[in-house]
C-alpha cells in the first residue's frame, strides 16, 4: 500500500479559507457598531467578541463567550463553526503546522499525527472530541457540510488521533510511539475515537474537492475490503457503534506497519489483529 502522502498545492488557500471561516461570519458587523451598542450581550456581539478572543488564541475565554449565547444563537451554523474552532484550538490543533507536517510526510501518517500533537493530555483529547461533535451537529452527513467545514473536520479527527497516541503511546513525550507499544491495550472508547477519527475524516475529505489525504482514504478502504466482515469498520461514524471485532481491527491497524499505523507491530493489519 502506498505511503506517499502529499497535499495538493491548492491546500494553502483552502486552509486560509478555514481560518477565515469564523471571521467571515462576523464580517457584516462593524466593530464600532458593537462597541457603541448597549447590547453587548447580544448573540451577534458575543460571537464577535469570541472571534476576537480566538484571534489571540484565548480559546477558553472564547468558548465561555459562545456558551453565553441564547439557545437560538448557539444553534446557528456560524456559531457552531465558531465553537468547533475554539475547541479545536484548545485541543492543540494548529492547522498550518499540521498541514505542513502532513505535506512533508514520507511514511505512515499516525507517527506524524503523534509528533504534531506530542505532549497532549486527556483534556486535549476531550476538546478534540468536542470540536468533532460540534461540527457533526451542523450536519452528520458530510455531503451537507461545506468544503471548509469538512476540511476542518478532517484535521480535527487527525488531531484527535494524534492526541490519543501522544497520551497513550508516547510515555516519554519524545514525539514517537514507545517501542513495542500495543494498541490492543487501548480502551474500547479510545479505539472507537481513533476509528471515527479515520472514518469521519475520510468521508469529509471526499467532499472537499481536493486530493488531500487521498492515499490515506485508499489505504483505509483497501484494508476494510481486505479484512471484510466481521472486521470492516469503514462505514461506522459513531464511536460507540463499533463491534468488538471492528475494535480489534482498529487496534491492529493502529499498531501495524500498514498506512497509517505507528508500526510498533512488525506486520500488516492481518498479522497484528488484536486478540
Tab-separated table of C-alpha atoms in Angstrom:
chain	number	residue	atom	x	y	z
A	1	UNK	CA	0.000	0.000	0.000
A	2	UNK	CA	1.319	3.423	-0.881
A	3	UNK	CA	2.562	5.585	1.974
A	4	UNK	CA	3.302	8.628	-0.177
A	5	UNK	CA	1.151	11.390	1.302
A	6	UNK	CA	1.381	14.771	-0.378
A	7	UNK	CA	-1.056	17.629	-0.134
A	8	UNK	CA	-2.023	19.498	-3.291
A	9	UNK	CA	-0.645	22.948	-3.994
A	10	UNK	CA	-4.128	24.412	-3.507
A	11	UNK	CA	-4.280	23.358	0.126
A	12	UNK	CA	-2.847	26.647	1.340
A	13	UNK	CA	-5.814	28.596	0.020
A	14	UNK	CA	-8.206	26.012	1.497
A	15	UNK	CA	-6.572	26.311	4.927
A	16	UNK	CA	-6.745	30.084	4.794
A	17	UNK	CA	-10.432	29.749	3.962
A	18	UNK	CA	-10.910	27.596	7.058
A	19	UNK	CA	-9.052	30.079	9.218
A	20	UNK	CA	-11.321	32.785	7.849
A	21	UNK	CA	-14.467	30.669	8.279
A	22	UNK	CA	-15.470	32.190	11.564
A	23	UNK	CA	-14.221	35.679	10.799
A	24	UNK	CA	-16.483	35.781	7.752
A	25	UNK	CA	-19.461	35.100	9.990
A	26	UNK	CA	-18.964	38.476	11.614
A	27	UNK	CA	-17.716	40.346	8.556
A	28	UNK	CA	-21.027	42.108	8.042
A	29	UNK	CA	-20.905	43.643	11.508
A	30	UNK	CA	-18.629	46.611	12.067
A	31	UNK	CA	-16.522	46.763	15.201
A	32	UNK	CA	-17.745	50.245	16.036
A	33	UNK	CA	-21.350	49.089	15.921
A	34	UNK	CA	-20.653	46.523	18.637
A	35	UNK	CA	-18.531	48.829	20.744
A	36	UNK	CA	-21.127	51.571	20.613
A	37	UNK	CA	-24.099	49.295	21.163
A	38	UNK	CA	-25.632	48.952	24.601
A	39	UNK	CA	-26.450	45.333	23.807
A	40	UNK	CA	-23.011	43.883	24.390
A	41	UNK	CA	-24.630	40.625	25.487
A	42	UNK	CA	-26.492	40.092	22.204
A	43	UNK	CA	-25.694	36.908	20.277
A	44	UNK	CA	-24.005	38.875	17.495
A	45	UNK	CA	-21.855	40.784	19.972
A	46	UNK	CA	-20.874	37.620	21.835
A	47	UNK	CA	-19.902	35.906	18.570
A	48	UNK	CA	-17.848	38.935	17.585
A	49	UNK	CA	-16.090	39.020	20.965
A	50	UNK	CA	-15.412	35.283	20.754
A	51	UNK	CA	-13.772	35.774	17.356
A	52	UNK	CA	-11.506	38.459	18.791
A	53	UNK	CA	-10.503	36.119	21.607
A	54	UNK	CA	-9.757	33.306	19.150
A	55	UNK	CA	-7.576	35.662	17.136
A	56	UNK	CA	-5.472	35.945	20.307
A	57	UNK	CA	-5.582	32.165	20.923
A	58	UNK	CA	-7.645	32.687	24.076
A	59	UNK	CA	-9.641	29.539	23.468
A	60	UNK	CA	-11.234	29.008	26.879
A	61	UNK	CA	-12.425	32.606	27.046
A	62	UNK	CA	-13.864	32.296	23.530
A	63	UNK	CA	-15.716	29.106	24.463
A	64	UNK	CA	-17.143	30.824	27.527
A	65	UNK	CA	-18.370	33.754	25.405
A	66	UNK	CA	-20.055	31.443	22.916
A	67	UNK	CA	-21.735	29.485	25.683
A	68	UNK	CA	-23.339	32.730	26.898
A	69	UNK	CA	-25.311	32.985	23.669
A	70	UNK	CA	-29.006	32.179	23.596
A	71	UNK	CA	-30.197	28.711	22.659
A	72	UNK	CA	-31.272	30.097	19.291
A	73	UNK	CA	-27.940	31.813	18.766
A	74	UNK	CA	-25.907	28.730	19.651
A	75	UNK	CA	-27.956	26.667	17.182
A	76	UNK	CA	-26.883	28.772	14.194
A	77	UNK	CA	-24.359	27.327	11.776
A	78	UNK	CA	-21.772	30.093	12.179
A	79	UNK	CA	-21.989	29.825	15.977
A	80	UNK	CA	-21.392	26.071	15.837
A	81	UNK	CA	-18.459	26.573	13.475
A	82	UNK	CA	-17.006	29.133	15.875
A	83	UNK	CA	-17.400	26.844	18.873
A	84	UNK	CA	-15.832	23.931	16.989
A	85	UNK	CA	-12.882	26.132	16.024
A	86	UNK	CA	-12.415	27.235	19.625
A	87	UNK	CA	-12.442	23.654	20.900
A	88	UNK	CA	-10.039	22.662	18.119
A	89	UNK	CA	-7.685	25.460	19.084
A	90	UNK	CA	-7.818	24.461	22.746
A	91	UNK	CA	-7.151	20.823	21.896
A	92	UNK	CA	-3.889	21.928	20.284
A	93	UNK	CA	-4.768	21.928	16.586
A	94	UNK	CA	-2.648	24.371	14.591
A	95	UNK	CA	-3.921	23.966	11.047
A	96	UNK	CA	-0.894	25.397	9.278
A	97	UNK	CA	1.640	23.421	11.320
A	98	UNK	CA	-0.405	20.233	10.977
A	99	UNK	CA	-0.838	20.613	7.226
A	100	UNK	CA	2.852	21.335	6.773
A	101	UNK	CA	3.816	18.213	8.727
A	102	UNK	CA	1.459	16.032	6.681
A	103	UNK	CA	2.598	17.611	3.411
A	104	UNK	CA	6.204	16.725	4.207
A	105	UNK	CA	5.459	13.206	5.446
A	106	UNK	CA	7.226	10.414	3.597
A	107	UNK	CA	5.819	7.489	5.568
A	108	UNK	CA	2.809	6.472	7.604
A	109	UNK	CA	0.581	9.219	8.981
A	110	UNK	CA	-0.098	8.135	12.572
A	111	UNK	CA	3.524	8.843	13.589
A	112	UNK	CA	3.113	12.303	12.043
A	113	UNK	CA	-0.144	12.930	13.922
A	114	UNK	CA	1.555	11.834	17.151
A	115	UNK	CA	4.581	14.038	16.570
A	116	UNK	CA	2.475	17.134	15.884
A	117	UNK	CA	0.297	16.515	18.960
A	118	UNK	CA	3.143	15.447	21.262
A	119	UNK	CA	2.727	16.275	24.975
A	120	UNK	CA	-1.086	16.309	24.681
A	121	UNK	CA	-3.109	15.380	27.743
A	122	UNK	CA	-6.541	13.929	28.443
A	123	UNK	CA	-8.157	17.372	28.312
A	124	UNK	CA	-6.806	17.868	24.806
A	125	UNK	CA	-8.407	14.579	23.736
A	126	UNK	CA	-11.707	15.726	25.244
A	127	UNK	CA	-11.528	19.093	23.472
A	128	UNK	CA	-10.778	17.452	20.114
A	129	UNK	CA	-13.809	15.222	20.625
A	130	UNK	CA	-15.913	18.293	21.494
A	131	UNK	CA	-14.755	20.026	18.299
A	132	UNK	CA	-15.701	16.973	16.247
A	133	UNK	CA	-19.088	16.615	17.978
A	134	UNK	CA	-19.864	20.292	17.415
A	135	UNK	CA	-19.058	20.045	13.703
A	136	UNK	CA	-21.236	16.942	13.443
A	137	UNK	CA	-24.075	18.947	14.981
A	138	UNK	CA	-24.012	21.183	11.895
A	139	UNK	CA	-24.898	18.074	9.911
A	140	UNK	CA	-23.861	14.446	10.330
A	141	UNK	CA	-23.849	13.979	6.552
A	142	UNK	CA	-20.539	15.161	5.091
A	143	UNK	CA	-22.315	15.960	1.818
A	144	UNK	CA	-24.433	18.539	3.663
A	145	UNK	CA	-21.414	20.328	5.144
A	146	UNK	CA	-19.338	22.911	3.286
A	147	UNK	CA	-15.904	22.050	1.903
A	148	UNK	CA	-14.276	24.238	4.553
A	149	UNK	CA	-16.264	22.609	7.351
A	150	UNK	CA	-15.266	19.195	6.045
A	151	UNK	CA	-11.601	20.125	5.780
A	152	UNK	CA	-11.666	21.360	9.364
A	153	UNK	CA	-13.458	18.161	10.392
A	154	UNK	CA	-10.706	16.051	8.831
A	155	UNK	CA	-7.946	17.904	10.642
A	156	UNK	CA	-9.857	17.740	13.921
A	157	UNK	CA	-10.132	13.963	13.510
A	158	UNK	CA	-6.413	13.697	12.815
A	159	UNK	CA	-5.588	15.888	15.816
A	160	UNK	CA	-7.814	13.702	17.992
A	161	UNK	CA	-5.934	10.596	16.889
A	162	UNK	CA	-2.600	12.324	17.461
A	163	UNK	CA	-3.621	13.415	20.954
A	164	UNK	CA	-4.730	9.888	21.872
A	165	UNK	CA	-1.445	8.433	20.622
A	166	UNK	CA	0.559	11.110	22.425
A	167	UNK	CA	-1.129	10.291	25.732
A	168	UNK	CA	-1.230	6.522	25.380
A	169	UNK	CA	1.768	5.558	23.235
A	170	UNK	CA	4.420	8.183	23.990
A	171	UNK	CA	5.208	7.962	27.702
A	172	UNK	CA	8.468	9.917	27.457
A	173	UNK	CA	6.997	12.723	25.309
A	174	UNK	CA	9.659	12.415	22.613
A	175	UNK	CA	7.111	12.591	19.795
A	176	UNK	CA	7.374	8.908	18.853
A	177	UNK	CA	5.492	5.798	19.925
A	178	UNK	CA	7.305	3.744	22.547
A	179	UNK	CA	8.921	0.624	21.119
A	180	UNK	CA	6.657	-2.384	21.392
A	181	UNK	CA	3.617	-0.302	22.365
A	182	UNK	CA	0.486	-2.381	21.879
A	183	UNK	CA	-2.608	-0.525	20.650
A	184	UNK	CA	-4.676	-3.555	21.623
A	185	UNK	CA	-4.387	-2.387	25.241
A	186	UNK	CA	-6.330	0.794	24.459
A	187	UNK	CA	-9.794	1.045	25.959
A	188	UNK	CA	-12.753	0.342	23.701
A	189	UNK	CA	-13.745	4.010	23.858
A	190	UNK	CA	-10.321	5.208	22.669
A	191	UNK	CA	-10.197	2.631	19.893
A	192	UNK	CA	-13.632	3.927	18.883
A	193	UNK	CA	-12.366	7.511	18.800
A	194	UNK	CA	-9.418	6.500	16.625
A	195	UNK	CA	-11.865	4.656	14.384
A	196	UNK	CA	-14.125	7.660	13.883
A	197	UNK	CA	-11.098	9.923	13.521
A	198	UNK	CA	-10.408	7.861	10.419
A	199	UNK	CA	-13.885	7.171	9.045
A	200	UNK	CA	-15.239	10.690	9.530
A	201	UNK	CA	-12.109	12.311	8.108
A	202	UNK	CA	-12.199	10.038	5.046
A	203	UNK	CA	-15.885	10.852	4.440
A	204	UNK	CA	-15.211	14.558	4.980
A	205	UNK	CA	-12.200	14.734	2.658
A	206	UNK	CA	-14.214	13.110	-0.118
A	207	UNK	CA	-16.441	16.219	-0.110
A	208	UNK	CA	-13.700	18.870	-0.158
A	209	UNK	CA	-12.912	18.842	-3.868
A	210	UNK	CA	-9.209	18.258	-3.180
A	211	UNK	CA	-6.934	15.209	-3.171
A	212	UNK	CA	-5.896	15.803	0.436
A	213	UNK	CA	-5.350	12.500	2.214
A	214	UNK	CA	-6.006	10.537	-0.957
A	215	UNK	CA	-3.600	7.720	-0.138
A	216	UNK	CA	-4.979	7.542	3.409
A	217	UNK	CA	-8.519	7.094	2.081
A	218	UNK	CA	-7.354	4.459	-0.401
A	219	UNK	CA	-5.418	2.598	2.282
A	220	UNK	CA	-8.273	2.560	4.824
A	221	UNK	CA	-10.834	1.440	2.244
A	222	UNK	CA	-8.473	-1.231	0.946
A	223	UNK	CA	-7.882	-2.575	4.454
A	224	UNK	CA	-11.604	-2.741	5.186
A	225	UNK	CA	-12.202	-4.559	1.891
A	226	UNK	CA	-9.377	-6.998	2.552
A	227	UNK	CA	-10.431	-7.727	6.138
A	228	UNK	CA	-14.118	-7.946	5.258
A	229	UNK	CA	-16.771	-8.944	7.801
A	230	UNK	CA	-16.705	-9.021	10.736
A	231	UNK	CA	-13.758	-6.584	10.871
A	232	UNK	CA	-14.786	-3.982	8.269
A	233	UNK	CA	-15.282	-0.752	10.235
A	234	UNK	CA	-15.255	1.806	7.402
A	235	UNK	CA	-18.990	2.615	7.413
A	236	UNK	CA	-19.145	3.386	11.153
A	237	UNK	CA	-19.093	7.057	12.190
A	238	UNK	CA	-20.346	6.685	15.792
A	239	UNK	CA	-17.500	5.904	18.205
A	240	UNK	CA	-19.799	3.796	20.388
A	241	UNK	CA	-21.182	1.724	17.494
A	242	UNK	CA	-18.138	-0.384	16.628
A	243	UNK	CA	-18.409	-4.091	17.310
A	244	UNK	CA	-15.794	-5.966	19.304
A	245	UNK	CA	-14.284	-7.368	16.100
A	246	UNK	CA	-14.194	-3.939	14.467
A	247	UNK	CA	-12.370	-2.552	17.512
A	248	UNK	CA	-9.888	-5.431	17.210
A	249	UNK	CA	-9.227	-4.333	13.642
A	250	UNK	CA	-8.805	-0.681	14.633
A	251	UNK	CA	-6.280	-1.674	17.294
A	252	UNK	CA	-4.430	-3.795	14.748
A	253	UNK	CA	-4.365	-1.012	12.167
A	254	UNK	CA	-3.118	1.467	14.765
A	255	UNK	CA	-0.048	-0.593	15.654
A	256	UNK	CA	0.635	-2.206	12.258
A	257	UNK	CA	3.071	-1.210	9.536
A	258	UNK	CA	0.161	-0.601	7.136
A	259	UNK	CA	-0.686	3.013	6.368
A	260	UNK	CA	-1.386	4.872	8.651
A	261	UNK	CA	-0.167	2.733	11.608
A	262	UNK	CA	2.626	3.560	14.043
A	263	UNK	CA	4.483	0.348	13.194
A	264	UNK	CA	5.059	-0.997	16.713
A	265	UNK	CA	3.797	-4.367	15.477
A	266	UNK	CA	6.068	-5.755	12.771
A	267	UNK	CA	3.413	-6.744	10.297
A	268	UNK	CA	0.271	-5.760	8.425
A	269	UNK	CA	-3.206	-5.487	9.910
A	270	UNK	CA	-3.989	-9.163	9.403
A	271	UNK	CA	-0.793	-10.138	11.231
A	272	UNK	CA	-1.351	-7.693	14.087
A	273	UNK	CA	-5.077	-8.330	14.710
A	274	UNK	CA	-5.914	-7.890	18.389
A	275	UNK	CA	-6.809	-10.989	20.435
